[in-house]
Coordinates of N, CA and C in Angstrom, one line a residue:
N23 N -43.2 -52.1 46.4 CA -42.8 -50.8 45.8 C -43.9 -50.4 44.8
Y24 N -44.4 -49.3 44.6 CA -45.2 -48.9 43.5 C -44.8 -47.7 42.9
E25 N -45.4 -47.4 41.8 CA -45.2 -45.9 41.1 C -46.3 -45.1 41.3
C26 N -45.9 -43.8 41.5 CA -47.1 -42.9 41.5 C -46.8 -41.7 40.4
N27 N -48.0 -41.7 39.8 CA -48.0 -40.6 38.6 C -48.0 -39.3 39.2
I28 N -46.8 -38.5 39.2 CA -46.8 -37.3 40.0 C -47.9 -36.1 39.2
E29 N -48.0 -36.3 37.9 CA -48.9 -35.4 37.3 C -50.4 -35.4 37.7
I30 N -50.9 -36.8 37.7 CA -52.0 -37.0 38.2 C -52.5 -36.7 39.7
L31 N -51.4 -36.9 40.5 CA -51.3 -36.4 41.9 C -51.4 -35.0 41.9
K32 N -50.8 -34.2 41.2 CA -50.8 -32.8 41.3 C -52.2 -32.3 40.8
K33 N -52.8 -33.0 39.7 CA -54.0 -32.5 39.2 C -55.1 -32.7 40.3
A34 N -55.0 -33.8 41.0 CA -56.0 -34.2 41.9 C -56.1 -33.1 43.3
I35 N -54.9 -33.0 43.6 CA -54.6 -31.9 44.8 C -55.0 -30.5 44.6
D36 N -54.6 -30.1 43.2 CA -55.2 -28.9 42.6 C -56.6 -28.8 42.7
A37 N -57.2 -30.0 42.4 CA -58.7 -29.8 42.3 C -59.3 -29.9 43.7
V38 N -58.7 -30.5 44.7 CA -59.1 -30.4 46.1 C -59.0 -28.9 46.5
I39 N -57.9 -28.4 46.1 CA -57.6 -26.9 46.6 C -58.6 -25.8 46.0
E40 N -58.8 -26.2 44.7 CA -59.9 -25.4 44.1 C -61.3 -25.3 44.7
R41 N -61.5 -26.7 45.2 CA -63.0 -26.9 45.5 C -63.2 -26.3 47.1
H42 N -62.1 -26.4 47.9 CA -62.2 -26.0 49.2 C -61.5 -24.7 49.6
E43 N -62.3 -23.7 49.8 CA -61.8 -22.4 50.2 C -60.8 -22.3 51.6
V44 N -61.4 -23.2 52.4 CA -60.5 -23.3 53.6 C -59.1 -23.7 53.4
L45 N -58.7 -24.3 52.3 CA -57.4 -24.7 52.0 C -56.5 -23.5 51.3
R46 N -57.4 -22.4 51.0 CA -57.0 -21.1 50.5 C -56.9 -20.1 51.4
T47 N -57.3 -20.2 52.5 CA -57.5 -19.1 53.5 C -56.3 -18.7 54.3
I48 N -56.0 -17.4 54.3 CA -54.7 -16.9 55.1 C -55.4 -15.8 56.0
F49 N -54.6 -15.5 57.1 CA -55.0 -14.3 57.8 C -53.7 -13.3 57.7
K50 N -54.0 -12.0 57.5 CA -53.1 -11.2 57.4 C -53.7 -9.7 57.6
E51 N -52.7 -8.8 57.9 CA -53.3 -7.5 58.3 C -53.8 -6.8 57.1
D52 N -55.0 -6.0 57.6 CA -55.5 -5.1 56.3 C -54.6 -3.7 56.5
Q53 N -55.2 -2.8 55.9 CA -54.6 -1.4 55.9 C -54.8 -0.8 57.1
E54 N -55.8 -1.0 58.1 CA -55.9 -0.5 59.3 C -55.1 -1.3 60.4
G55 N -54.4 -2.4 60.1 CA -53.5 -3.2 61.0 C -54.4 -4.3 61.6
E56 N -55.7 -4.3 61.3 CA -56.6 -5.4 61.7 C -56.3 -6.8 61.1
I57 N -56.2 -7.9 61.9 CA -56.1 -9.4 61.3 C -57.4 -9.4 60.7
R58 N -57.3 -9.9 59.3 CA -58.5 -10.3 58.7 C -58.2 -11.7 57.9
Q59 N -59.2 -12.2 57.6 CA -59.3 -13.4 56.8 C -59.3 -13.3 55.3
W60 N -58.4 -13.7 54.6 CA -58.5 -13.6 53.1 C -58.6 -15.0 52.5
V61 N -59.4 -15.1 51.5 CA -59.4 -16.4 50.7 C -58.8 -16.1 49.3
L62 N -57.9 -16.9 49.0 CA -56.8 -16.6 47.7 C -57.6 -17.4 46.4
M63 N -57.2 -16.9 45.2 CA -58.0 -17.6 44.3 C -56.9 -18.8 44.0
P64 N -57.4 -19.9 43.5 CA -56.7 -21.2 43.3 C -55.4 -21.0 42.4
S65 N -55.3 -19.8 41.7 CA -54.0 -19.5 40.9 C -53.0 -18.9 41.8
E66 N -53.5 -18.4 43.0 CA -52.5 -17.8 43.8 C -51.8 -18.8 44.8
I67 N -52.2 -20.0 44.7 CA -51.6 -21.1 45.6 C -50.3 -21.8 44.8
A68 N -49.1 -21.5 45.6 CA -48.1 -22.1 45.0 C -47.7 -23.5 45.5
F69 N -48.6 -24.5 45.3 CA -48.4 -25.7 45.6 C -47.6 -26.6 44.6
K70 N -46.9 -27.3 45.3 CA -45.8 -28.1 44.4 C -45.8 -29.5 44.9
V71 N -45.6 -30.4 44.0 CA -45.4 -31.9 44.5 C -44.0 -32.2 44.2
A72 N -43.3 -32.7 45.3 CA -41.8 -33.1 45.0 C -41.9 -34.3 45.5
L73 N -40.5 -35.1 44.9 CA -40.3 -36.6 45.5 C -39.5 -36.2 46.8
A74 N -39.9 -37.1 47.7 CA -39.1 -36.6 48.9 C -38.0 -37.7 49.3
T75 N -36.9 -37.2 49.6 CA -35.7 -38.0 49.9 C -35.4 -38.1 51.2
Q76 N -34.7 -38.9 51.8 CA -34.5 -39.1 53.4 C -34.1 -37.7 54.0
F77 N -33.1 -37.0 53.2 CA -32.7 -35.8 53.6 C -33.9 -34.7 53.8
S78 N -34.7 -34.5 52.8 CA -35.8 -33.5 52.6 C -36.8 -34.1 53.8
K79 N -37.0 -35.2 54.1 CA -38.0 -35.6 55.2 C -37.5 -35.1 56.4
I80 N -36.2 -35.2 56.7 CA -35.6 -34.7 57.9 C -35.9 -33.2 58.1
L81 N -35.4 -32.7 56.8 CA -35.6 -31.0 56.9 C -37.3 -30.7 57.2
F82 N -38.1 -31.4 56.7 CA -39.5 -31.0 56.9 C -39.8 -31.3 58.1
I83 N -39.4 -32.3 58.9 CA -39.7 -32.7 60.5 C -39.1 -31.7 61.2
E84 N -38.0 -31.2 61.0 CA -37.3 -30.1 61.7 C -37.9 -28.8 61.4
S85 N -38.4 -28.6 60.2 CA -38.9 -27.2 60.1 C -40.4 -27.2 60.7
L86 N -41.1 -28.5 60.9 CA -42.5 -28.5 61.3 C -42.3 -28.2 62.8
V87 N -41.3 -28.8 63.3 CA -41.0 -28.7 64.8 C -40.6 -27.2 65.3
F88 N -39.8 -26.7 64.4 CA -39.5 -25.1 64.6 C -40.9 -24.3 64.4
F89 N -41.7 -24.6 63.6 CA -42.7 -23.9 63.2 C -43.8 -24.0 64.5
V90 N -44.1 -25.1 65.0 CA -45.1 -25.4 66.1 C -44.4 -24.9 67.4
S91 N -43.1 -25.1 67.6 CA -42.6 -24.4 68.7 C -42.7 -22.9 68.6
G92 N -42.6 -22.4 67.7 CA -42.6 -21.0 67.4 C -44.1 -20.4 67.8
I93 N -45.0 -21.2 67.2 CA -46.5 -20.9 67.6 C -46.7 -20.9 69.2
K94 N -46.2 -22.0 69.7 CA -46.3 -22.2 71.1 C -45.7 -21.1 71.8
N95 N -44.7 -20.7 71.5 CA -43.9 -19.4 72.2 C -44.3 -18.1 71.9
S96 N -45.1 -17.9 70.9 CA -45.6 -16.6 70.5 C -46.6 -15.9 71.5
T97 N -46.5 -14.7 71.4 CA -47.4 -13.9 72.4 C -48.7 -13.7 71.5
K98 N -48.8 -13.9 70.3 CA -50.1 -13.9 69.7 C -50.7 -15.4 69.4
N99 N -51.9 -15.4 69.4 CA -52.4 -16.8 69.3 C -53.0 -16.8 68.0
F100 N -52.4 -17.6 67.0 CA -52.7 -17.5 65.5 C -53.9 -18.6 65.4
L101 N -54.2 -19.4 66.4 CA -55.1 -20.4 66.2 C -56.6 -20.1 66.6
V102 N -56.8 -19.0 67.1 CA -57.9 -18.5 67.4 C -58.3 -17.3 66.6
P103 N -59.5 -17.3 66.0 CA -59.7 -16.2 65.0 C -59.9 -14.6 65.8
P104 N -59.7 -13.8 65.2 CA -59.6 -12.3 65.9 C -61.1 -12.0 66.3

């Protein structure tokens, strides 16, 4: 078993998010209703580090499965750029 300094981990992840625009890129509709790519500022990213409990791990897996199945069953293809 080992200890992890959460604050150092958070700073390292924040640095990676700041360095790589792809981690801050979202797709949303513009004023004309077209899907466009937007790159957020690092300060706009609400990334949090939290300790995982067995319960939170189960919720994460269930949420991920729900999300992926939602993409598969969607009429829109979110994985292909417009």
